[in-house]
Tab-separated table of C-alpha atoms in Angstrom:
chain	number	residue	atom	x	y	z
O	1	MET	CA	0.000	0.000	0.000
O	2	ALA	CA	1.430	3.368	-1.010
O	3	ARG	CA	2.197	5.905	1.739
O	4	LEU	CA	1.952	9.717	1.479
O	5	ASN	CA	5.213	11.433	2.266
O	6	SER	CA	3.871	14.399	4.301
O	7	THR	CA	7.344	15.819	4.893
O	8	GLY	CA	8.060	16.285	1.217
O	9	LEU	CA	4.658	17.857	0.554
O	10	GLY	CA	5.164	20.360	3.389
O	11	ARG	CA	8.500	21.409	1.959
O	12	ARG	CA	6.844	22.218	-1.373
O	13	ILE	CA	3.804	24.063	0.102
O	14	LEU	CA	5.563	26.347	2.621
O	15	PRO	CA	7.751	28.235	0.092
O	16	SER	CA	4.693	28.751	-2.113
O	17	ILE	CA	2.705	30.305	0.750
O	18	ALA	CA	5.619	32.564	1.678
O	19	LEU	CA	5.950	33.739	-1.929
O	20	MET	CA	2.227	34.551	-2.162
O	21	MET	CA	2.318	36.567	1.075
O	22	LEU	CA	5.353	38.492	-0.144
O	23	LEU	CA	3.604	39.393	-3.400
O	24	LEU	CA	0.472	40.513	-1.562
O	25	LEU	CA	2.276	42.631	1.038
O	26	SER	CA	4.741	44.360	-1.282
O	27	PRO	CA	2.275	46.948	-2.691
O	28	LEU	CA	0.897	47.587	0.801
O	29	ALA	CA	4.365	48.202	2.166
O	30	GLY	CA	4.934	50.746	-0.547
O	31	CYS	CA	1.750	52.581	0.433
O	32	LEU	CA	2.627	52.679	4.112
O	33	GLY	CA	6.268	53.520	3.832
O	34	GLY	CA	6.468	57.047	2.480
O	35	ASP	CA	3.254	58.995	2.939
O	36	ASP	CA	4.146	60.405	6.365
O	37	GLU	CA	7.643	61.471	5.336
O	38	LYS	CA	8.270	65.090	4.394
O	39	LYS	CA	9.525	65.449	0.877
O	40	PRO	CA	11.916	68.168	-0.224
O	41	SER	CA	10.056	71.134	-1.624
O	42	LYS	CA	10.886	72.677	-4.954
O	43	VAL	CA	10.491	76.106	-3.337
O	44	HIS	CA	13.373	77.263	-1.150
O	45	VAL	CA	12.384	80.045	1.257
O	46	VAL	CA	15.420	82.269	1.784
O	47	TRP	CA	14.665	85.151	4.119
O	48	GLY	CA	16.045	88.165	5.900
O	49	ALA	CA	14.421	90.627	8.316
O	50	ASP	CA	14.879	94.040	9.846
O	51	ALA	CA	14.456	92.466	13.306
O	52	THR	CA	12.979	89.473	15.129
O	53	ALA	CA	12.467	91.306	18.438
O	54	GLY	CA	10.426	94.463	18.932
O	55	THR	CA	8.546	96.538	21.492
O	56	ILE	CA	5.020	97.927	21.703
O	57	LEU	CA	4.876	101.514	23.002
O	58	HIS	CA	1.575	102.280	24.734
O	59	ILE	CA	0.745	105.776	25.968
O	60	MET	CA	-2.329	105.959	28.178
O	61	ALA	CA	-4.482	108.977	28.924
O	62	PRO	CA	-5.079	109.595	32.642
O	63	ASN	CA	-8.772	108.882	33.118
O	64	SER	CA	-11.001	106.284	34.737
O	65	GLN	CA	-11.346	104.324	31.475
O	66	ASN	CA	-7.566	104.141	30.918
O	67	THR	CA	-8.086	105.371	27.368
O	68	THR	CA	-5.301	104.671	24.895
O	69	GLN	CA	-3.750	107.916	23.733
O	70	SER	CA	-1.441	106.203	21.268
O	71	LEU	CA	-0.249	102.673	20.538
O	72	ASP	CA	2.814	102.003	18.410
O	73	GLU	CA	2.656	98.342	17.419
O	74	ALA	CA	5.727	96.162	17.019
O	75	GLU	CA	6.406	95.722	13.289
O	76	PHE	CA	8.567	93.198	11.482
O	77	THR	CA	9.480	93.271	7.794
O	78	PHE	CA	10.680	90.092	6.068
O	79	ASP	CA	12.642	90.101	2.815
O	80	PHE	CA	12.165	87.148	0.438
O	81	ASN	CA	14.328	88.532	-2.364
O	82	GLU	CA	16.598	85.448	-2.536
O	83	THR	CA	13.768	82.888	-2.417
O	84	TYR	CA	13.700	80.614	-5.474
O	85	SER	CA	11.973	77.602	-7.038
O	86	GLU	CA	13.525	74.657	-8.863
O	87	GLU	CA	10.547	74.293	-11.197
O	88	GLY	CA	8.496	77.460	-11.684
O	89	ASP	CA	8.488	81.175	-11.078
O	90	ILE	CA	7.813	82.445	-7.559
O	91	SER	CA	4.297	83.876	-7.570
O	92	THR	CA	3.539	84.886	-3.972
O	93	PHE	CA	5.260	85.562	-0.676
O	94	TRP	CA	3.295	85.292	2.562
O	95	VAL	CA	3.564	85.447	6.346
O	96	ASP	CA	1.253	83.876	8.913
O	97	PRO	CA	1.921	86.067	11.988
O	98	GLY	CA	0.842	83.348	14.434
O	99	ASN	CA	-1.405	85.618	16.499
O	100	GLY	CA	-4.726	84.737	14.903
O	101	ASP	CA	-4.600	87.553	12.363
O	102	PRO	CA	-5.039	86.713	8.661
O	103	VAL	CA	-2.088	85.649	6.549
O	104	VAL	CA	-0.397	88.604	4.842
O	105	GLU	CA	0.319	87.815	1.184
O	106	VAL	CA	1.948	89.826	-1.602
O	107	ASN	CA	2.407	89.323	-5.326
O	108	ALA	CA	6.032	88.369	-5.945
O	109	ALA	CA	5.998	90.292	-9.223
O	110	ASP	CA	5.316	93.519	-7.323
O	111	MET	CA	7.412	93.234	-4.167
O	112	SER	CA	9.597	90.883	-2.153
O	113	THR	CA	8.903	92.145	1.381
O	114	VAL	CA	6.068	91.363	3.785
O	115	THR	CA	5.337	93.369	6.955
O	116	VAL	CA	3.350	92.131	9.954
O	117	SER	CA	2.549	93.933	13.208
O	118	TYR	CA	1.566	92.998	16.770
O	119	ASP	CA	-0.450	94.937	19.346
O	120	LYS	CA	-0.022	92.398	22.168
O	121	HIS	CA	3.197	91.316	23.873
O	122	GLY	CA	4.339	87.686	23.645
O	123	ILE	CA	6.501	85.162	21.817
O	124	TYR	CA	5.032	84.413	18.393
O	125	ARG	CA	5.658	81.513	16.017
O	126	ALA	CA	5.383	83.124	12.585
O	127	THR	CA	5.430	81.093	9.369
O	128	LEU	CA	7.153	82.530	6.300
O	129	GLY	CA	6.237	81.009	2.958
O	130	ALA	CA	6.310	81.265	-0.816
O	131	ASN	CA	4.402	79.665	-3.705
O	132	ASP	CA	5.459	79.153	-7.304
O	133	SER	CA	3.650	79.017	-10.640
O	134	GLU	CA	3.658	75.194	-10.655
O	135	GLY	CA	1.704	74.818	-7.422
O	136	ASN	CA	4.722	74.174	-5.199
O	137	SER	CA	5.193	75.869	-1.853
O	138	GLY	CA	7.826	76.144	0.841
O	139	GLU	CA	7.828	77.543	4.359
O	140	VAL	CA	9.938	78.134	7.464
O	141	GLU	CA	9.032	78.963	11.062
O	142	VAL	CA	10.454	82.011	12.830
O	143	PHE	CA	10.032	82.984	16.486
O	144	LEU	CA	9.420	86.670	17.232
O	145	ARG	CA	9.760	88.380	20.618
O	146	VAL	CA	7.351	91.238	21.298
O	147	GLU	CA	7.806	93.198	24.531
O	148	TYR	CA	5.761	96.039	26.003
O	149	GLU	CA	6.345	99.552	27.333
O	150	LEU	CA	3.652	101.646	29.022
O	151	HIS	CA	3.825	105.385	29.665
O	152	TYR	CA	1.127	106.864	31.899
O	153	ASP	CA	1.542	110.612	32.361
O	154	ASN	CA	-0.853	112.430	34.705
O	155	THR	CA	0.371	116.022	34.453
O	156	GLN	CA	-2.783	117.488	36.008
O	157	SER	CA	-2.399	118.035	39.758
O	158	THR	CA	-4.804	115.882	41.754
O	159	ASP	CA	-5.253	114.353	45.186
O	160	ASN	CA	-6.990	111.307	43.659
O	161	PRO	CA	-4.851	109.852	40.840
O	162	TYR	CA	-6.394	107.182	38.644
O	163	PRO	CA	-5.057	103.623	39.002
O	164	VAL	CA	-2.502	102.391	36.492
O	165	TRP	CA	-3.713	99.183	34.842
O	166	PHE	CA	-1.571	96.654	32.960
O	167	ASP	CA	-2.135	93.151	31.600
O	168	THR	CA	0.559	90.477	31.770
O	169	SER	CA	-1.377	87.906	29.706
O	170	PRO	CA	0.673	87.053	26.598
O	171	GLY	CA	-0.759	87.180	23.108
O	172	SER	CA	0.234	83.572	22.384
O	173	ASP	CA	0.776	80.256	24.166
O	174	GLU	CA	4.472	80.043	23.274
O	175	ALA	CA	5.817	81.667	26.472
O	176	SER	CA	4.871	83.816	29.458
O	177	PRO	CA	6.556	87.074	30.488
O	178	ARG	CA	9.888	86.739	32.244
O	179	ARG	CA	9.749	90.046	34.087
O	180	VAL	CA	7.590	93.102	34.759
O	181	ASP	CA	9.002	96.370	36.146
O	182	LEU	CA	7.444	99.731	36.897
O	183	MET	CA	8.703	103.102	38.055
O	184	SER	CA	6.285	105.770	39.278
O	185	ASN	CA	7.329	109.377	39.871
O	186	ALA	CA	5.300	111.751	42.043
O	187	THR	CA	5.806	115.516	42.193
O	188	ASN	CA	4.316	117.916	44.720
O	189	PRO	CA	4.122	121.219	42.794
O	190	PRO	CA	5.270	124.231	44.846
O	191	GLY	CA	2.643	126.531	46.234
O	192	TRP	CA	2.549	130.243	45.588
O	193	LEU	CA	1.611	133.403	47.425
O	194	LEU	CA	-2.171	133.158	47.120
O	195	GLN	CA	-2.214	129.368	47.417
O	196	PRO	CA	0.554	128.121	49.677
O	197	GLY	CA	1.463	124.480	49.382
O	198	GLY	CA	2.081	121.759	51.897
O	199	PRO	CA	3.431	118.217	52.167
O	200	SER	CA	1.850	115.185	50.498
O	201	THR	CA	1.788	111.625	51.755
O	202	VAL	CA	1.734	109.256	48.786
O	203	THR	CA	1.065	105.502	48.966
O	204	TRP	CA	1.659	103.210	46.008
O	205	THR	CA	0.011	99.756	46.111
O	206	VAL	CA	0.453	97.033	43.480
O	207	ARG	CA	-2.315	94.421	43.234
O	208	ASN	CA	-2.184	91.188	41.235
O	209	PRO	CA	-5.009	89.671	39.114
O	210	ALA	CA	-6.542	88.127	42.265
O	211	ASP	CA	-6.699	91.643	43.790
O	212	THR	CA	-4.101	90.590	46.353
O	213	GLU	CA	-1.576	93.184	47.470
O	214	GLU	CA	1.858	92.357	46.055
O	215	ASP	CA	3.731	95.391	47.334
O	216	ALA	CA	3.181	98.842	48.835
O	217	SER	CA	5.223	101.887	49.780
O	218	THR	CA	4.395	105.194	51.490
O	219	LYS	CA	6.481	108.350	51.190
O	220	GLU	CA	6.064	111.945	52.334
O	221	ILE	CA	6.875	114.537	49.705
O	222	ALA	CA	7.554	118.106	50.793
O	223	ASP	CA	6.053	121.095	48.998
O	224	GLY	CA	7.952	121.502	45.728
O	225	GLY	CA	9.593	118.104	46.137
O	226	GLU	CA	9.395	114.788	44.309
O	227	ASP	CA	9.954	111.104	44.970
O	228	GLN	CA	9.524	107.792	43.204
O	229	TYR	CA	8.460	104.210	43.726
O	230	GLY	CA	9.876	101.189	41.930
O	231	TRP	CA	8.618	97.617	41.816
O	232	GLY	CA	9.238	94.495	39.763
O	233	THR	CA	8.770	90.744	39.809
O	234	ASN	CA	9.845	87.677	37.873
O	235	ASP	CA	7.339	85.327	36.225
O	236	PRO	CA	4.268	87.476	36.960
O	237	LEU	CA	0.814	85.938	37.178
O	238	ALA	CA	-1.143	86.245	33.945
O	239	GLY	CA	-4.024	88.694	33.990
O	240	GLY	CA	-4.954	92.266	34.813
O	241	TRP	CA	-2.826	94.070	37.405
O	242	ARG	CA	-3.173	97.578	38.785
O	243	MET	CA	-1.222	100.081	40.809
O	244	ASP	CA	-3.248	102.358	43.097
O	245	ILE	CA	-1.872	105.767	44.088
O	246	ASP	CA	-3.406	107.283	47.226
O	247	VAL	CA	-2.682	110.846	48.324
O	248	GLU	CA	-3.166	112.644	51.636
O	249	GLY	CA	-2.404	116.357	51.757
O	250	ASP	CA	-1.359	118.540	48.858
O	251	GLN	CA	-2.138	117.603	45.267
O	252	ILE	CA	0.491	115.869	43.134
O	253	THR	CA	1.300	114.994	39.530
O	254	THR	CA	2.390	111.477	38.575
O	255	GLU	CA	4.242	109.773	35.759
O	256	THR	CA	4.536	105.990	35.486
O	257	PHE	CA	6.674	103.806	33.230
O	258	LEU	CA	6.220	100.035	32.912
O	259	THR	CA	7.948	97.291	30.931
O	260	ILE	CA	7.023	93.644	30.282
O	261	GLU	CA	9.938	91.506	29.120
O	262	TYR	CA	10.458	87.974	27.777
O	263	GLU	CA	13.317	85.544	27.524
O	264	PRO	CA	15.275	86.099	24.279
O	265	LEU	CA	13.620	83.215	22.404
O	266	GLU	CA	13.487	84.940	19.035
O	267	THR	CA	15.075	83.392	15.947
O	268	ASP	CA	18.398	84.904	14.939
O	269	ILE	CA	18.328	86.674	11.605
O	270	PRO	CA	20.236	84.325	9.282
O	271	GLU	CA	23.573	85.423	7.902
O	272	PRO	CA	23.798	84.239	5.218
O	273	PRO	CA	20.001	83.838	4.772
O	274	ALA	CA	18.503	80.488	5.746
O	275	SER	CA	16.671	78.267	3.296
O	276	GLY	CA	13.584	76.282	4.215
O	277	SER	CA	13.280	73.388	1.800
O	278	PHE	CA	10.708	71.200	3.545
O	279	VAL	CA	6.926	71.521	3.702
């Protein structure tokens, strides 16, 4: 009676199964292997800038509403003059400022610079990009540091100065302020013959966003004299702060300066210009 040699049959079947699985999986492996990888772009973003760190200058009018008298935003101008494409002609340059404002785009045939501005302090992740006539695009990320200066000038003599308000909340989630400093000057104008003057007792009180007293100082200022109060802190709480100025005695004038600073996290301006070749 003939016997089936199972060992020999198994040797013939196993290589066949392995070959079939290899043929079936090869196309799938090709699909899975490269889709998530970034491919070199045909557009090379080469950029320069006038600066990557700037300061907002805010001048406030002395009233109960803390009305803005003037606000000079921090501006940054990027130059794409050396940007090029391997395939087509560069058609547009653009900048996404990273603060929620719309993308600023210009026609490359008309100009090679793009300017963006910020009215809120913070560290911003801006994206610089360019498109070409063949539908290719390239982009690079640039960090910008925007700091803040406040000038509050109450030149009208008063015995009830308005509070000085300031907000330490950053305009982005990239970083929080490193430091806040203020300097407040108080002057007791001299009296005159028909209206003699006298001393003034001035108390400065800084309150954080929870309305908790952070610091206070009281000074007596003689008639015709002046004095000042300085305060600062690292890593301030985010939110609305205020400094109250209380006066007992003769009227005074006040002038307050405040700065909000960040760690120097901005991108260095490339020299020679940097090229972003991945999208």
